[in-house]
XYZ file of C-alpha atoms in Angstrom:
535
model
C 68.353 122.274 97.085
C 69.606 124.934 94.681
C 67.587 125.141 91.491
C 69.600 124.261 88.372
C 68.865 125.521 84.876
C 70.676 124.440 81.688
C 71.655 126.285 78.537
C 74.247 125.969 75.813
C 75.713 129.421 76.438
C 75.641 131.435 79.655
C 76.585 135.096 79.101
C 77.460 137.073 82.229
C 76.692 140.759 81.777
C 74.139 142.503 79.546
C 76.225 145.527 78.650
C 77.208 146.401 75.103
C 79.106 143.152 74.517
C 76.519 140.968 76.220
C 73.654 142.400 74.160
C 75.524 141.744 70.911
C 76.470 138.215 71.999
C 72.905 137.385 73.036
C 71.618 138.500 69.662
C 74.193 136.722 67.524
C 74.391 133.442 69.456
C 70.595 133.087 69.617
C 70.201 133.588 65.858
C 70.782 129.839 65.579
C 67.603 128.296 67.079
C 69.637 125.272 68.157
C 71.475 127.386 70.741
C 69.826 127.882 74.127
C 71.242 131.172 75.456
C 71.023 132.715 78.918
C 71.950 136.378 79.422
C 72.528 137.447 83.032
C 72.378 141.066 84.223
C 72.968 142.170 87.809
C 70.987 145.368 87.236
C 67.450 145.938 86.079
C 65.576 147.039 82.977
C 66.653 149.995 80.864
C 63.014 151.074 80.686
C 63.837 154.272 82.569
C 63.218 157.754 81.221
C 66.686 159.037 82.146
C 68.267 156.226 80.153
C 66.257 157.170 77.082
C 66.752 160.972 77.162
C 70.326 161.827 76.144
C 70.938 164.366 78.916
C 69.727 161.777 81.405
C 73.285 160.605 81.949
C 73.363 163.349 84.605
C 70.742 161.381 86.543
C 72.085 157.890 85.769
C 75.700 158.350 86.828
C 75.821 157.937 90.590
C 72.278 156.550 90.650
C 72.183 153.024 92.193
C 69.386 152.109 89.782
C 71.811 152.338 86.860
C 75.380 152.659 88.219
C 77.504 150.339 90.355
C 78.746 153.417 92.199
C 82.392 152.346 92.350
C 85.208 154.561 93.582
C 88.932 154.314 93.051
C 91.492 153.994 95.763
C 93.265 157.176 96.801
C 95.419 157.888 93.762
C 98.953 159.257 94.290
C 98.956 160.646 90.735
C 95.751 162.557 91.524
C 97.403 164.073 94.583
C 95.747 161.605 96.930
C 92.213 161.916 95.609
C 89.709 159.090 95.213
C 87.318 159.593 92.302
C 83.965 158.149 91.300
C 84.240 155.344 88.744
C 80.842 154.928 87.051
C 79.955 151.555 85.500
C 76.558 150.666 84.064
C 74.370 148.363 86.171
C 71.359 148.053 83.862
C 70.425 146.396 80.590
C 72.715 147.962 78.022
C 75.426 148.465 80.647
C 77.592 151.509 80.051
C 75.832 152.189 76.723
C 72.834 153.183 78.875
C 74.738 155.851 80.817
C 77.702 156.832 78.614
C 78.383 159.814 76.368
C 76.925 158.105 73.261
C 79.991 158.977 71.164
C 80.652 156.695 68.203
C 84.399 156.297 67.840
C 86.317 153.376 66.349
C 89.823 154.522 67.271
C 92.794 154.490 64.935
C 93.884 151.822 62.470
C 97.271 151.817 64.200
C 95.630 150.685 67.462
C 94.488 147.405 65.969
C 97.585 146.876 63.876
C 99.526 147.159 67.130
C 97.355 144.426 68.675
C 98.254 142.217 65.720
C 101.950 143.071 66.063
C 101.763 141.934 69.691
C 100.964 138.442 68.398
C 97.177 138.666 68.120
C 96.776 137.788 64.463
C 93.312 138.453 63.087
C 92.930 141.684 65.072
C 94.525 144.171 62.658
C 92.547 147.105 61.236
C 91.663 145.284 58.022
C 90.454 142.337 60.123
C 88.226 144.306 62.489
C 86.816 146.917 60.095
C 84.236 144.458 58.660
C 82.858 143.968 62.188
C 82.569 147.698 62.762
C 80.659 147.879 59.496
C 78.467 144.888 60.371
C 77.224 146.495 63.577
C 76.625 149.960 62.147
C 73.427 151.736 61.093
C 74.917 155.002 59.881
C 72.816 158.057 59.043
C 74.756 158.452 55.787
C 73.923 154.969 54.535
C 76.391 152.792 52.655
C 79.773 154.241 51.732
C 83.365 153.090 51.616
C 83.712 153.375 55.421
C 80.135 153.103 56.707
C 77.094 150.861 56.499
C 73.386 150.977 57.246
C 71.129 148.307 58.698
C 73.126 147.169 61.753
C 72.051 147.362 65.371
C 74.202 150.363 66.323
C 72.472 153.545 65.188
C 74.817 156.457 64.454
C 73.482 159.969 63.840
C 74.634 163.556 63.730
C 73.930 165.669 66.781
C 70.788 167.773 66.747
C 72.281 171.057 67.969
C 75.239 173.383 67.617
C 76.686 176.208 69.660
C 78.381 179.393 68.447
C 81.101 179.039 71.062
C 81.881 175.491 69.884
C 81.919 176.585 66.251
C 84.453 179.238 67.193
C 86.466 176.670 69.152
C 86.643 174.568 65.981
C 87.853 177.645 64.091
C 90.491 178.171 66.786
C 91.639 174.571 66.457
C 92.084 175.098 62.732
C 94.102 178.242 63.387
C 96.238 176.216 65.817
C 96.981 173.611 63.122
C 94.241 171.037 63.768
C 92.291 170.566 60.511
C 88.515 170.529 60.243
C 87.154 167.137 59.174
C 83.710 165.546 58.916
C 84.390 161.976 60.061
C 86.543 160.682 62.918
C 86.112 157.035 61.904
C 88.235 156.501 58.809
C 91.342 155.109 60.505
C 93.178 158.302 61.435
C 91.021 160.638 63.480
C 93.246 163.743 63.456
C 91.099 166.855 63.214
C 88.197 168.734 64.787
C 84.491 168.061 64.250
C 81.218 167.528 66.035
C 81.005 163.986 67.374
C 78.617 161.507 65.786
C 76.471 159.806 68.409
C 74.489 156.670 69.191
C 71.078 158.295 69.050
C 67.917 157.923 67.018
C 65.691 160.942 66.430
C 66.899 162.609 69.611
C 66.710 159.543 71.872
C 69.646 157.578 73.273
C 70.249 154.389 71.287
C 71.822 151.951 73.735
C 72.889 148.451 72.786
C 69.901 146.925 74.560
C 67.658 148.695 72.049
C 69.945 147.961 69.135
C 70.742 144.299 69.709
C 68.876 142.796 72.659
C 65.308 143.931 72.133
C 65.109 142.625 68.520
C 66.134 139.187 69.832
C 64.078 138.969 73.019
C 61.095 137.322 71.348
C 63.219 134.318 70.421
C 62.217 131.267 72.431
C 65.844 130.141 72.758
C 66.977 133.360 74.511
C 66.388 133.943 78.213
C 67.231 137.316 79.755
C 67.499 137.334 83.547
C 67.798 140.690 85.330
C 68.692 141.352 88.987
C 70.854 138.231 88.701
C 74.336 138.605 90.170
C 76.967 136.077 89.101
C 78.814 134.988 92.239
C 81.202 132.299 90.972
C 82.156 130.374 87.862
C 81.988 126.608 88.335
C 85.081 124.841 87.011
C 85.119 121.046 86.867
C 88.149 119.096 85.646
C 89.577 122.165 83.936
C 86.340 123.201 82.190
C 83.881 125.966 83.033
C 80.530 124.259 83.394
C 78.290 126.917 84.862
C 77.736 129.981 87.004
C 76.452 130.349 90.555
C 73.893 133.160 90.673
C 72.228 135.189 93.388
C 68.867 136.429 92.158
C 67.201 138.727 94.655
C 68.708 136.682 97.475
C 67.824 133.292 95.987
C 70.702 131.047 94.868
C 70.553 129.556 91.396
C 72.920 127.461 89.295
C 73.081 128.016 85.537
C 74.845 125.157 83.747
C 76.494 125.728 80.369
C 76.715 122.814 77.945
C 78.999 124.704 75.545
C 80.551 127.842 77.064
C 80.440 130.434 79.804
C 81.117 133.875 78.321
C 82.093 136.760 80.592
C 80.952 140.153 79.314
C 80.994 142.122 82.564
C 83.549 144.723 81.526
C 87.035 145.661 82.600
C 86.005 145.750 86.265
C 83.388 143.012 86.543
C 85.046 140.264 84.477
C 88.376 140.143 86.361
C 86.478 140.459 89.632
C 84.402 137.350 88.835
C 87.443 135.435 87.625
C 89.251 136.097 90.890
C 86.198 135.270 93.010
C 86.155 131.951 91.135
C 89.777 131.166 92.012
C 91.219 132.170 88.647
C 94.038 134.645 89.181
C 97.279 135.201 91.063
C 97.556 132.722 93.952
C 99.582 135.216 95.987
C 96.643 137.619 95.902
C 93.859 135.055 96.255
C 95.283 133.032 99.134
C 95.328 135.849 101.744
C 91.592 136.320 101.081
C 90.849 132.651 101.694
C 90.163 131.918 98.023
C 91.490 128.592 96.798
C 93.271 128.870 93.466
C 91.459 126.902 90.772
C 93.802 128.048 88.024
C 96.787 130.361 88.309
C 96.688 133.309 85.895
C 98.745 136.159 87.261
C 97.519 138.697 84.705
C 93.895 138.710 85.899
C 93.066 142.222 87.073
C 96.395 143.671 85.952
C 97.131 145.979 83.001
C 94.270 148.390 83.810
C 94.356 151.336 81.401
C 92.060 154.331 81.258
C 91.847 157.755 79.653
C 92.384 160.450 82.268
C 90.573 163.629 81.237
C 91.928 167.006 82.276
C 88.846 169.222 82.537
C 90.202 172.689 81.772
C 87.572 175.433 82.171
C 87.545 178.899 80.600
C 85.248 181.789 81.467
C 83.927 183.618 78.409
C 82.030 186.824 77.615
C 79.637 187.823 74.861
C 78.437 184.350 73.887
C 75.742 182.097 75.252
C 76.622 178.893 77.118
C 74.426 176.372 78.880
C 75.432 177.795 82.266
C 73.234 180.866 81.891
C 70.637 179.237 79.626
C 69.801 176.698 82.342
C 70.160 179.119 85.256
C 66.478 180.115 85.502
C 63.151 178.318 85.665
C 62.165 179.990 82.394
C 65.344 178.772 80.727
C 64.835 175.231 81.979
C 61.211 175.268 80.793
C 62.252 176.466 77.335
C 64.830 173.686 77.108
C 62.229 171.083 78.092
C 59.688 172.468 75.620
C 62.195 172.416 72.760
C 62.981 168.770 73.431
C 59.320 167.823 73.806
C 58.374 169.454 70.515
C 61.400 168.759 68.328
C 63.779 166.387 70.181
C 66.490 169.029 69.833
C 68.356 171.388 72.125
C 70.288 170.769 75.339
C 68.198 167.759 76.410
C 69.364 165.981 73.245
C 72.994 166.723 74.096
C 75.627 164.117 74.641
C 77.954 165.101 77.504
C 80.458 166.356 74.914
C 79.486 167.769 71.550
C 82.658 168.916 69.810
C 85.707 166.697 69.497
C 89.279 167.173 68.406
C 92.236 164.837 67.986
C 95.682 166.378 68.078
C 99.338 165.571 68.654
C 101.117 166.601 71.831
C 104.357 166.271 69.855
C 104.568 166.989 66.097
C 106.924 164.017 65.714
C 104.116 161.567 66.483
C 102.600 159.619 63.579
C 99.036 159.786 64.893
C 97.203 161.970 67.431
C 97.722 161.135 71.099
C 95.256 163.680 72.524
C 91.462 163.790 72.384
C 89.372 166.836 73.270
C 85.793 166.695 74.496
C 84.501 170.275 74.368
C 81.333 171.397 76.150
C 79.448 174.720 76.202
C 79.135 174.504 79.992
C 81.121 174.109 83.184
C 80.629 172.519 86.577
C 82.788 171.197 89.369
C 81.851 167.580 88.619
C 78.983 165.549 87.163
C 75.881 165.738 89.308
C 76.702 169.177 90.708
C 75.129 172.477 89.573
C 76.412 174.376 86.581
C 78.561 177.381 87.378
C 76.834 180.756 87.659
C 79.064 182.357 85.026
C 79.328 181.708 81.261
C 82.095 179.215 80.525
C 83.218 176.290 78.394
C 85.027 173.092 79.305
C 87.823 171.845 77.069
C 88.520 168.392 78.437
C 91.651 166.744 77.047
C 92.957 163.211 77.577
C 96.110 161.267 76.745
C 94.929 158.572 74.348
C 97.815 156.168 74.903
C 98.826 156.360 78.570
C 101.776 154.269 79.723
C 100.611 154.078 83.345
C 99.102 150.747 84.343
C 96.788 150.016 87.241
C 94.912 147.047 88.605
C 91.577 145.673 89.773
C 91.584 143.530 92.896
C 89.342 142.016 95.547
C 88.616 143.299 99.054
C 87.426 139.923 100.251
C 86.075 136.600 99.080
C 82.537 138.055 99.244
C 81.078 138.999 95.864
C 78.974 141.688 97.565
C 82.060 143.751 98.384
C 83.059 146.300 95.735
C 86.364 145.634 93.978
C 89.598 147.493 94.561
C 90.146 149.864 91.616
C 93.582 151.460 91.391
C 94.159 153.036 87.939
C 97.589 154.384 88.937
C 97.110 157.511 86.853
C 100.152 159.652 85.988
C 102.536 157.160 87.589
C 104.833 157.192 84.543
C 106.855 160.319 83.830
C 105.942 160.291 80.134
C 102.247 160.567 81.080
C 103.000 163.561 83.290
C 104.876 165.199 80.429
C 102.001 164.533 78.024
C 99.581 166.062 80.539
C 101.686 169.211 80.712
C 101.853 169.452 76.918
C 98.078 168.904 76.682
C 97.359 171.868 78.955
C 99.814 174.009 76.968
C 98.093 173.052 73.694
C 94.716 173.927 75.202
C 96.029 177.356 76.124
C 97.324 177.775 72.568
C 93.896 176.969 71.109
C 92.080 179.358 73.444
C 94.521 182.129 72.519
C 93.671 181.978 68.803
C 91.972 184.945 67.079
C 88.760 183.002 66.485
C 87.956 183.137 70.205
C 89.276 186.633 70.927
C 85.787 188.216 70.893
C 84.812 185.990 73.820
C 87.802 186.988 75.998
C 88.476 183.467 77.357
C 90.077 183.410 80.830
C 91.480 180.264 82.361
C 89.464 179.224 85.436
C 90.907 175.729 85.837
C 93.633 174.732 86.366
C 94.616 178.413 86.518
C 97.245 180.455 84.757
C 99.556 180.393 87.796
C 100.619 176.871 86.794
C 103.467 177.456 84.369
C 106.346 174.964 84.522
C 106.041 171.347 83.395
C 106.232 170.219 87.011
C 103.490 172.643 88.032
C 101.293 171.613 85.097
C 101.692 167.927 86.000
C 100.604 168.799 89.540
C 97.644 170.687 88.091
C 96.721 167.621 86.037
C 96.580 165.639 89.271
C 94.226 168.236 90.734
C 91.726 168.367 87.868
C 92.094 164.914 86.286
C 89.264 162.408 86.381
C 88.192 159.319 84.471
C 86.478 159.662 81.137
C 85.025 156.180 81.711
C 87.212 154.035 79.418
C 88.744 151.254 81.576
C 90.225 148.380 79.566
C 92.900 145.709 79.597
C 92.376 143.720 82.813
C 92.056 140.324 81.086
C 94.287 141.086 78.172
C 94.571 139.117 74.968
C 97.896 137.531 74.055
C 100.278 134.640 74.639
C 102.778 136.261 77.000
C 102.901 135.288 80.707
C 100.587 138.150 81.733
C 97.906 137.399 79.132
C 94.541 136.075 80.305
C 92.875 135.123 77.004
C 94.188 133.963 73.646
C 93.405 135.581 70.299
C 90.091 133.705 70.192
C 89.308 135.175 73.628
C 89.470 131.782 75.366
C 90.784 131.939 78.918
C 94.217 130.317 79.029
C 94.078 126.936 80.729
C 90.286 126.762 81.242
C 88.115 125.095 78.609
C 84.646 126.442 77.891
C 85.377 129.936 79.205
C 85.822 133.180 77.258
C 85.996 136.854 78.054
C 84.375 139.227 75.565
C 84.522 142.879 76.604
C 86.922 145.816 77.017
C 89.083 143.853 79.447
C 90.625 141.833 76.589
C 92.242 144.873 74.949
C 96.018 144.520 75.269
C 96.334 148.288 74.816
C 93.687 150.972 74.949
C 92.193 152.307 71.728
C 92.763 155.931 70.693
C 89.282 157.173 71.411
C 86.005 156.299 73.104
C 85.643 152.591 73.766
C 81.998 151.604 73.263
C 82.157 151.009 69.499
C 85.332 148.884 69.864
C 83.563 146.755 72.487
C 80.671 146.151 70.077
C 83.205 145.199 67.393
C 84.911 142.770 69.798
C 81.557 141.122 70.548
C 80.671 140.861 66.845
C 83.996 139.171 66.099
C 83.777 136.931 69.166
C 80.271 135.817 68.202
C 81.576 134.544 64.877
C 84.420 132.707 66.616
C 82.132 131.145 69.213
C 79.658 129.963 66.597
C 82.411 128.534 64.388
C 83.984 126.717 67.328
C 80.590 125.376 68.364
C 80.086 123.718 64.981
C 83.329 121.748 65.153
């Protein structure tokens, strides 16, 4: 007989959203809360050291190791699609960048019919979660679970890049998080004193001593149990042993834009025409499950430079590596404290736009792809992404077996406007690198290469060098239209006692990095869940 355990709330996924939910829902001692995580503990040195993302991405201890389908827009390439499989989820392996997005993003959600999700509505939840190095101000707060600090290093080549941006018409600013992020600045990061500050440290660990919170790792959710139109529990596989977790109040999915739609479909909640061929009986028809996948495609342009130090040569010798390690050990500074990208810039691909549609992640290094060696020549990477892509992809199932990885098809660059934006982004990058501020360093384009000149050629080049910047959203979108999966209170349409609380509920992608918006979504959802539970 399968062992059965009972709680009020069963949360599936201990990523950023799940950690916030576990903390907030268990603050009321009357609520018995179970948090499930398919991965293991975040007590791993490469999770804690900022540069450890290099050893966490692609590592089965911390990453699901997904890959996309062969993408026509990427000229037939399949790319790695990292997703956190560890306490803290993607906040344990991501770039640590704190970015709210633009006020217009959330106002657009509200205009789509999701009242209560405008900028003025969500800003209090950003503030609630924040522990900002600057303390209390008009746009920041201290004391929350999400530590935000300035980076603990700078590079001459990045300072000059910022000067070049200014010369190209992109103003210098000191804060990307005031509602319109146009400008160039060093990113603020989720770190504390040179250590990564993931959401497990910020929200879960302070709550783990509560007797009404149970955290279960290495516990894979296999199916949601639905009885008479209500979600009543979750079937779990824990190290090969089946377990049934019953939920008296609600089941809350917080498994991200890949995991949440995957579990919904495995449970018979989705498009019958896609479930039936796999032998999955439809429990509730919701055609939008797994659709509307959006992601930021980064174009990793690389420029060789002269006369300035980059990480490529600094880390090229044993002595250099030892000096880097010693600096971090003694002061928690230097390259080991680096986020993957240090300098950021938000710009417009078209001056007629009201807000920036491009984001730069600039790095004093270059490599073919994460996990591979740095190049043996001095270089910088100016990665640029379209913040509001029109292309839409999907997440699907390969079979009815939860052990099989999902089908991930982002459908990058499938819309002509995205191809045009990609071409303009590469042209703007060339304009920045041609500014006087960088002339001393003699930048030469290594990728995609100066031979790409026409818009059509530049779009092809984008397909050659483009890769995910790890921001999938939208696959269980919020709304009331026929393709929506959840309502504005994040309740799954047509199924009582079931919510989705993660990046999958975004109807449209935010204009920036997505971790802080996910924490905001979980803060807001926690209030809604608790209010509904008291009725």
